[in-house]
Coordinates of N, CA and C in Angstrom, one line a residue:
Chain A
M1 N 118.0 91.0 101.5 CA 116.9 90.4 100.7 C 115.5 91.0 101.2
F2 N 114.6 91.0 100.3 CA 113.3 91.5 100.7 C 112.2 90.4 100.4
K3 N 111.2 90.3 101.2 CA 110.1 89.4 101.0 C 108.9 90.2 100.7
L4 N 108.3 89.9 99.5 CA 107.1 90.6 99.1 C 106.0 89.5 98.9
D5 N 104.7 89.9 99.2 CA 103.6 89.0 99.0 C 102.7 89.6 98.0
V6 N 102.2 88.8 97.1 CA 101.3 89.2 96.0 C 100.1 88.4 96.0
L7 N 98.9 89.1 96.1 CA 97.6 88.4 96.0 C 97.0 88.5 94.6
V8 N 96.7 87.4 94.0 CA 96.1 87.5 92.7 C 94.7 86.9 92.7
K9 N 93.8 87.8 92.4 CA 92.3 87.4 92.5 C 91.7 87.5 91.1
L10 N 90.8 86.6 90.9 CA 89.9 86.7 89.7 C 89.2 88.0 89.7
K11 N 89.0 88.6 88.6 CA 88.2 89.8 88.5 C 86.7 89.4 88.8
K12 N 86.0 90.4 89.4 CA 84.6 90.2 89.6 C 83.9 89.7 88.4
D13 N 83.0 88.7 88.5 CA 82.2 88.2 87.4 C 82.9 87.2 86.5
V14 N 84.2 86.9 86.8 CA 84.9 85.8 86.1 C 84.5 84.6 86.9
L15 N 84.2 83.5 86.2 CA 83.8 82.3 86.8 C 84.9 81.6 87.5
D16 N 84.7 81.1 88.7 CA 85.7 80.5 89.5 C 85.3 79.0 89.8
P17 N 85.7 78.1 88.8 CA 85.3 76.7 88.9 C 85.8 76.0 90.2
Q18 N 87.0 76.4 90.6 CA 87.5 75.8 91.8 C 86.7 76.1 93.1
G19 N 86.4 77.4 93.1 CA 85.5 77.8 94.2 C 84.1 77.1 94.2
K20 N 83.6 77.0 93.0 CA 82.3 76.4 92.9 C 82.4 74.9 93.3
A21 N 83.5 74.2 92.9 CA 83.7 72.8 93.3 C 83.7 72.7 94.8
I22 N 84.3 73.6 95.5 CA 84.4 73.5 96.9 C 83.0 73.7 97.5
E23 N 82.3 74.7 97.0 CA 80.9 74.9 97.5 C 80.1 73.6 97.4
L24 N 80.2 73.0 96.3 CA 79.4 71.7 96.0 C 79.9 70.6 97.0
A25 N 81.2 70.5 97.1 CA 81.8 69.5 97.9 C 81.4 69.7 99.4
A26 N 81.3 70.9 99.8 CA 80.9 71.2 101.2 C 79.5 70.7 101.4
K27 N 78.6 71.0 100.5 CA 77.2 70.5 100.6 C 77.2 69.0 100.7
N28 N 78.0 68.3 99.8 CA 78.1 66.8 99.8 C 78.5 66.2 101.1
I29 N 79.4 66.9 101.8 CA 79.9 66.3 103.1 C 79.1 67.0 104.3
N30 N 78.0 67.7 103.9 CA 77.1 68.2 104.9 C 77.6 69.4 105.8
I31 N 78.5 70.2 105.2 CA 78.9 71.4 105.8 C 77.9 72.5 105.2
K32 N 77.1 72.9 106.1 CA 76.0 73.9 105.7 C 76.5 75.3 105.9
N33 N 75.6 76.3 105.4 CA 75.8 77.7 105.7 C 76.9 78.3 104.8
I34 N 77.5 77.6 103.9 CA 78.5 78.2 103.0 C 77.8 78.9 101.9
Y35 N 77.9 80.2 101.8 CA 77.2 81.0 100.8 C 78.1 81.0 99.5
S36 N 79.3 81.2 99.7 CA 80.2 81.2 98.5 C 81.7 81.0 98.9
V37 N 82.4 80.4 98.0 CA 83.9 80.2 98.1 C 84.6 80.8 96.9
K38 N 85.6 81.6 97.1 CA 86.4 82.0 96.0 C 87.8 81.7 96.2
Q39 N 88.5 81.1 95.2 CA 89.9 80.7 95.4 C 90.8 81.6 94.7
N40 N 91.8 82.1 95.4 CA 92.7 83.1 94.8 C 94.1 82.5 95.0
K41 N 95.1 83.2 94.4 CA 96.5 82.8 94.5 C 97.3 83.8 95.4
Y42 N 98.2 83.3 96.2 CA 98.9 84.1 97.1 C 100.4 83.7 97.0
F43 N 101.2 84.6 96.4 CA 102.6 84.3 96.2 C 103.5 85.0 97.2
E44 N 104.5 84.2 97.7 CA 105.5 84.8 98.5 C 106.8 84.8 97.7
I45 N 107.4 86.0 97.6 CA 108.5 86.2 96.7 C 109.7 86.8 97.5
I46 N 110.8 86.1 97.3 CA 112.0 86.7 97.9 C 112.9 87.3 96.8
V47 N 113.3 88.5 97.0 CA 114.1 89.2 96.0 C 115.5 89.4 96.6
E48 N 116.5 89.1 95.9 CA 117.9 89.2 96.4 C 118.7 90.3 95.6
K49 N 119.8 90.7 96.2 CA 120.7 91.6 95.5 C 120.1 92.8 95.0
V50 N 119.3 93.5 95.7 CA 118.7 94.8 95.3 C 119.1 95.8 96.4
P51 N 119.3 97.0 96.0 CA 119.8 98.0 97.0 C 118.7 98.5 98.0
N52 N 117.5 98.5 97.6 CA 116.4 99.0 98.5 C 115.1 98.4 98.2
K53 N 114.1 98.7 99.1 CA 112.8 98.1 99.0 C 112.1 98.6 97.7
K54 N 112.3 99.8 97.3 CA 111.7 100.3 96.1 C 112.0 99.5 94.9
K55 N 113.3 99.2 94.7 CA 113.8 98.4 93.6 C 113.1 96.9 93.7
A56 N 113.0 96.4 94.9 CA 112.4 95.1 95.0 C 111.0 95.1 94.6
E57 N 110.3 96.2 94.9 CA 108.9 96.3 94.6 C 108.7 96.5 93.1
E58 N 109.6 97.2 92.4 CA 109.6 97.3 91.0 C 109.7 95.9 90.3
I59 N 110.7 95.1 90.8 CA 110.9 93.8 90.2 C 109.6 92.9 90.4
V60 N 109.0 93.0 91.6 CA 107.9 92.2 91.8 C 106.7 92.7 91.0
E61 N 106.6 93.9 90.8 CA 105.5 94.5 90.0 C 105.6 93.9 88.6
K62 N 106.9 93.9 88.0 CA 107.1 93.4 86.7 C 106.8 91.9 86.6
L63 N 107.2 91.2 87.7 CA 107.0 89.7 87.8 C 105.5 89.5 87.8
S64 N 104.7 90.3 88.5 CA 103.3 90.1 88.7 C 102.6 90.3 87.3
K65 N 103.0 91.4 86.7 CA 102.4 91.7 85.3 C 102.7 90.6 84.3
N66 N 103.9 90.1 84.3 CA 104.3 89.2 83.3 C 104.0 87.7 83.5
L67 N 104.0 87.3 84.8 CA 103.9 85.9 85.1 C 102.9 85.5 86.1
L68 N 102.7 86.3 87.1 CA 101.8 85.8 88.2 C 100.3 86.0 87.9
A69 N 100.0 87.1 87.2 CA 98.6 87.4 86.9 C 98.3 87.5 85.4
N70 N 97.2 87.0 85.1 CA 96.7 87.2 83.7 C 95.7 88.4 83.8
E71 N 96.2 89.5 83.4 CA 95.4 90.7 83.6 C 94.1 90.8 82.9
V72 N 93.9 89.9 81.9 CA 92.6 89.9 81.3 C 91.5 89.4 82.3
I73 N 91.8 88.5 83.1 CA 90.8 87.9 84.0 C 91.2 88.1 85.5
E74 N 92.4 88.6 85.8 CA 92.8 88.6 87.2 C 93.4 90.0 87.5
D75 N 93.2 90.4 88.8 CA 93.9 91.6 89.4 C 94.9 91.1 90.4
Y76 N 96.0 91.9 90.5 CA 97.0 91.6 91.5 C 97.2 92.8 92.4
Q77 N 97.6 92.5 93.6 CA 98.1 93.6 94.5 C 99.3 93.1 95.3
V78 N 100.3 93.9 95.4 CA 101.4 93.6 96.3 C 100.9 94.0 97.7
I79 N 100.8 93.0 98.6 CA 100.2 93.4 99.9 C 101.2 93.4 101.1
G80 N 102.4 93.3 100.8 CA 103.4 93.4 101.9 C 104.8 93.4 101.4
S81 N 105.6 94.1 101.9 CA 107.0 94.0 101.6 C 107.9 94.4 102.8
K82 N 108.9 93.5 103.0 CA 109.7 93.7 104.2 C 111.1 93.2 104.0
K83 N 112.1 93.8 104.6 CA 113.5 93.4 104.6 C 113.6 92.1 105.4
I84 N 114.3 91.1 104.9 CA 114.5 89.9 105.8 C 116.0 89.6 105.9
Chain B
M1 N 75.7 87.8 107.3 CA 76.7 87.0 106.7 C 78.1 87.4 107.2
F2 N 79.0 86.5 107.2 CA 80.4 86.8 107.6 C 81.3 86.4 106.5
K3 N 82.4 87.2 106.3 CA 83.4 86.8 105.3 C 84.6 86.5 106.0
L4 N 85.2 85.3 105.7 CA 86.4 84.8 106.3 C 87.4 84.5 105.3
D5 N 88.7 84.8 105.5 CA 89.7 84.5 104.6 C 90.6 83.3 105.2
V6 N 91.0 82.4 104.3 CA 91.8 81.3 104.8 C 93.0 81.2 103.8
L7 N 94.2 81.2 104.4 CA 95.4 81.1 103.7 C 96.0 79.6 103.9
V8 N 96.2 79.0 102.7 CA 96.7 77.6 102.8 C 98.1 77.6 102.2
K9 N 99.0 77.2 103.0 CA 100.4 77.2 102.5 C 101.0 75.8 102.5
L10 N 101.9 75.5 101.6 CA 102.6 74.2 101.7 C 103.5 74.2 102.9
K11 N 103.6 73.1 103.6 CA 104.5 73.0 104.7 C 105.9 73.2 104.2
K12 N 106.8 73.7 105.1 CA 108.2 73.9 104.9 C 108.7 72.6 104.3
D13 N 109.6 72.7 103.4 CA 110.3 71.5 102.8 C 109.4 70.6 101.8
V14 N 108.2 71.0 101.7 CA 107.4 70.3 100.6 C 107.7 71.0 99.3
L15 N 108.0 70.2 98.3 CA 108.3 70.8 97.0 C 107.2 71.6 96.4
D16 N 107.5 72.8 95.8 CA 106.4 73.6 95.3 C 106.7 73.8 93.8
P17 N 106.2 72.9 92.9 CA 106.6 72.9 91.5 C 106.1 74.2 90.8
Q18 N 104.9 74.7 91.2 CA 104.4 75.9 90.6 C 105.4 77.1 90.9
G19 N 105.8 77.2 92.1 CA 106.8 78.3 92.5 C 108.1 78.1 91.7
K20 N 108.5 76.9 91.6 CA 109.8 76.6 90.8 C 109.6 77.0 89.4
A21 N 108.5 76.7 88.8 CA 108.2 77.1 87.4 C 108.3 78.6 87.2
I22 N 107.7 79.3 88.1 CA 107.8 80.8 88.0 C 109.2 81.3 88.1
E23 N 110.0 80.7 89.1 CA 111.4 81.1 89.2 C 112.1 81.0 87.9
L24 N 111.9 79.8 87.2 CA 112.5 79.5 85.9 C 112.0 80.5 84.8
A25 N 110.7 80.6 84.8 CA 110.1 81.5 83.8 C 110.7 82.9 83.9
A26 N 110.8 83.4 85.2 CA 111.3 84.7 85.4 C 112.7 84.9 84.8
K27 N 113.6 83.9 85.0 CA 114.9 83.9 84.4 C 114.8 84.0 82.9
N28 N 113.9 83.2 82.4 CA 113.8 83.1 80.9 C 113.4 84.4 80.3
I29 N 112.6 85.2 81.0 CA 112.2 86.5 80.4 C 113.0 87.6 81.0
N30 N 114.2 87.2 81.6 CA 115.2 88.2 82.0 C 114.8 89.1 83.2
I31 N 113.9 88.6 84.0 CA 113.6 89.2 85.3 C 114.6 88.6 86.3
K32 N 115.6 89.5 86.7 CA 116.6 89.0 87.6 C 116.3 89.2 89.1
N33 N 117.2 88.8 89.9 CA 117.1 89.1 91.4 C 116.0 88.3 92.1
I34 N 115.3 87.4 91.4 CA 114.3 86.6 92.1 C 115.0 85.4 92.8
Y35 N 115.0 85.4 94.1 CA 115.6 84.4 94.9 C 114.7 83.1 95.0
S36 N 113.4 83.4 95.3 CA 112.5 82.3 95.4 C 111.0 82.7 95.2
V37 N 110.2 81.8 94.8 CA 108.8 82.1 94.6 C 108.0 80.9 95.3
K38 N 107.1 81.2 96.1 CA 106.3 80.2 96.7 C 104.8 80.5 96.4
Q39 N 104.1 79.5 95.9 CA 102.7 79.8 95.5 C 101.8 79.1 96.6
N40 N 100.9 79.9 97.1 CA 99.9 79.4 98.1 C 98.5 79.7 97.6
K41 N 97.5 79.2 98.4 CA 96.1 79.4 98.1 C 95.5 80.3 99.1
Y42 N 94.6 81.2 98.6 CA 93.9 82.1 99.5 C 92.4 82.1 99.2
F43 N 91.7 81.6 100.1 CA 90.3 81.4 99.9 C 89.5 82.6 100.6
E44 N 88.4 83.0 99.9 CA 87.5 84.0 100.5 C 86.2 83.3 100.7
I45 N 85.7 83.1 101.9 CA 84.5 82.3 102.1 C 83.4 83.2 102.8
I46 N 82.2 83.1 102.2 CA 81.1 83.8 102.8 C 80.2 82.8 103.5
V47 N 79.9 83.0 104.8 CA 79.1 82.1 105.5 C 77.8 82.8 105.8
E48 N 76.7 82.1 105.6 CA 75.4 82.7 105.8 C 74.6 82.0 106.9
K49 N 73.6 82.7 107.3 CA 72.6 82.1 108.3 C 73.3 81.5 109.5
V50 N 74.2 82.2 110.1 CA 74.8 81.8 111.4 C 74.6 83.0 112.4
P51 N 74.4 82.6 113.6 CA 74.0 83.7 114.6 C 75.2 84.6 115.0
N52 N 76.4 84.1 114.9 CA 77.5 85.0 115.3 C 78.9 84.6 114.6
K53 N 79.9 85.4 114.9 CA 81.2 85.2 114.2 C 81.8 83.9 114.7
K54 N 81.6 83.5 115.9 CA 82.2 82.3 116.5 C 81.7 81.1 115.7
K55 N 80.4 81.0 115.4 CA 79.9 79.9 114.7 C 80.4 79.9 113.2
A56 N 80.5 81.1 112.6 CA 81.1 81.2 111.3 C 82.5 80.6 111.2
E57 N 83.3 81.0 112.3 CA 84.6 80.5 112.3 C 84.7 79.0 112.5
E58 N 83.8 78.5 113.3 CA 83.8 77.0 113.5 C 83.5 76.3 112.1
I59 N 82.6 76.8 111.4 CA 82.2 76.2 110.1 C 83.4 76.3 109.1
V60 N 84.1 77.4 109.1 CA 85.2 77.6 108.2 C 86.4 76.8 108.6
E61 N 86.6 76.6 109.9 CA 87.6 75.7 110.4 C 87.4 74.3 109.9
K62 N 86.1 73.8 110.0 CA 85.7 72.5 109.5 C 85.9 72.4 108.0
L63 N 85.5 73.4 107.3 CA 85.7 73.4 105.8 C 87.2 73.4 105.4
S64 N 88.0 74.1 106.2 CA 89.5 74.1 105.9 C 90.1 72.7 106.1
K65 N 89.7 72.1 107.3 CA 90.3 70.8 107.6 C 89.8 69.8 106.6
N66 N 88.6 69.8 106.1 CA 88.0 68.8 105.3 C 88.2 69.0 103.8
L67 N 88.3 70.2 103.3 CA 88.3 70.5 101.9 C 89.4 71.4 101.4
L68 N 89.7 72.5 102.2 CA 90.7 73.5 101.6 C 92.1 73.0 101.7
A69 N 92.5 72.4 102.8 CA 93.9 72.0 103.0 C 94.0 70.5 103.1
N70 N 95.1 70.0 102.6 CA 95.6 68.7 102.8 C 96.6 68.7 103.9
E71 N 96.2 68.4 105.1 CA 97.1 68.6 106.2 C 98.4 67.8 106.3
V72 N 98.4 66.8 105.4 CA 99.7 66.0 105.3 C 100.8 67.0 104.7
I73 N 100.4 67.8 103.8 CA 101.5 68.6 103.2 C 101.2 70.1 103.3
E74 N 100.1 70.5 103.8 CA 99.7 71.9 103.9 C 99.3 72.4 105.3
D75 N 99.5 73.6 105.6 CA 99.0 74.2 106.8 C 98.0 75.3 106.4
Y76 N 97.0 75.5 107.3 CA 96.1 76.6 106.9 C 95.9 77.5 108.1
Q77 N 95.6 78.8 107.9 CA 95.2 79.7 108.9 C 94.1 80.6 108.5
V78 N 93.1 80.8 109.4 CA 92.1 81.7 109.1 C 92.6 83.1 109.5
I79 N 92.7 84.0 108.4 CA 93.5 85.2 108.7 C 92.6 86.4 108.8
G80 N 91.3 86.2 108.7 CA 90.4 87.4 108.9 C 89.0 87.0 108.9
S81 N 88.2 87.6 109.7 CA 86.8 87.3 109.7 C 86.0 88.6 110.1
K82 N 85.0 88.9 109.2 CA 84.2 90.1 109.5 C 82.8 90.0 109.1
K83 N 81.9 90.7 109.7 CA 80.5 90.7 109.4 C 80.4 91.5 108.1
I84 N 79.6 91.1 107.2 CA 79.3 91.9 106.0 C 77.8 92.1 105.7

């Protein structure tokens, strides 16, 4: 089995309401010095029954394109892959 | 200014409905070999007007405890901090 991690980030200039809400909430509970907060998604994926890491990466690439990221507003990157 | 990244993960054994939904959706669009998907949160925080990295880390620690993570079901880790 292989474990791969995928980070999905909003594209630059796309509004991030969750991040904004945290910025505001921080002010409200008196945590100062926060300039900005951006919230992204981080997926941990375990791929089974594949012969090698390359094949696992292909599958995760397909999964990312089709399900994990909305490429209109988000970018994704596979940031780690290892045999487990 | 300092940029710090915080990864918030569900604790082991806490149900992850978003991850489960992706596993099911993958099957439905015929992406095979996915054993499991876990969805986590990844925050990018910029801290301003602090004298040093230690102080920035303290603030982000406080933010994580109070707003980013629900420590009943989630763990957090500050996974990077750098001057920008």
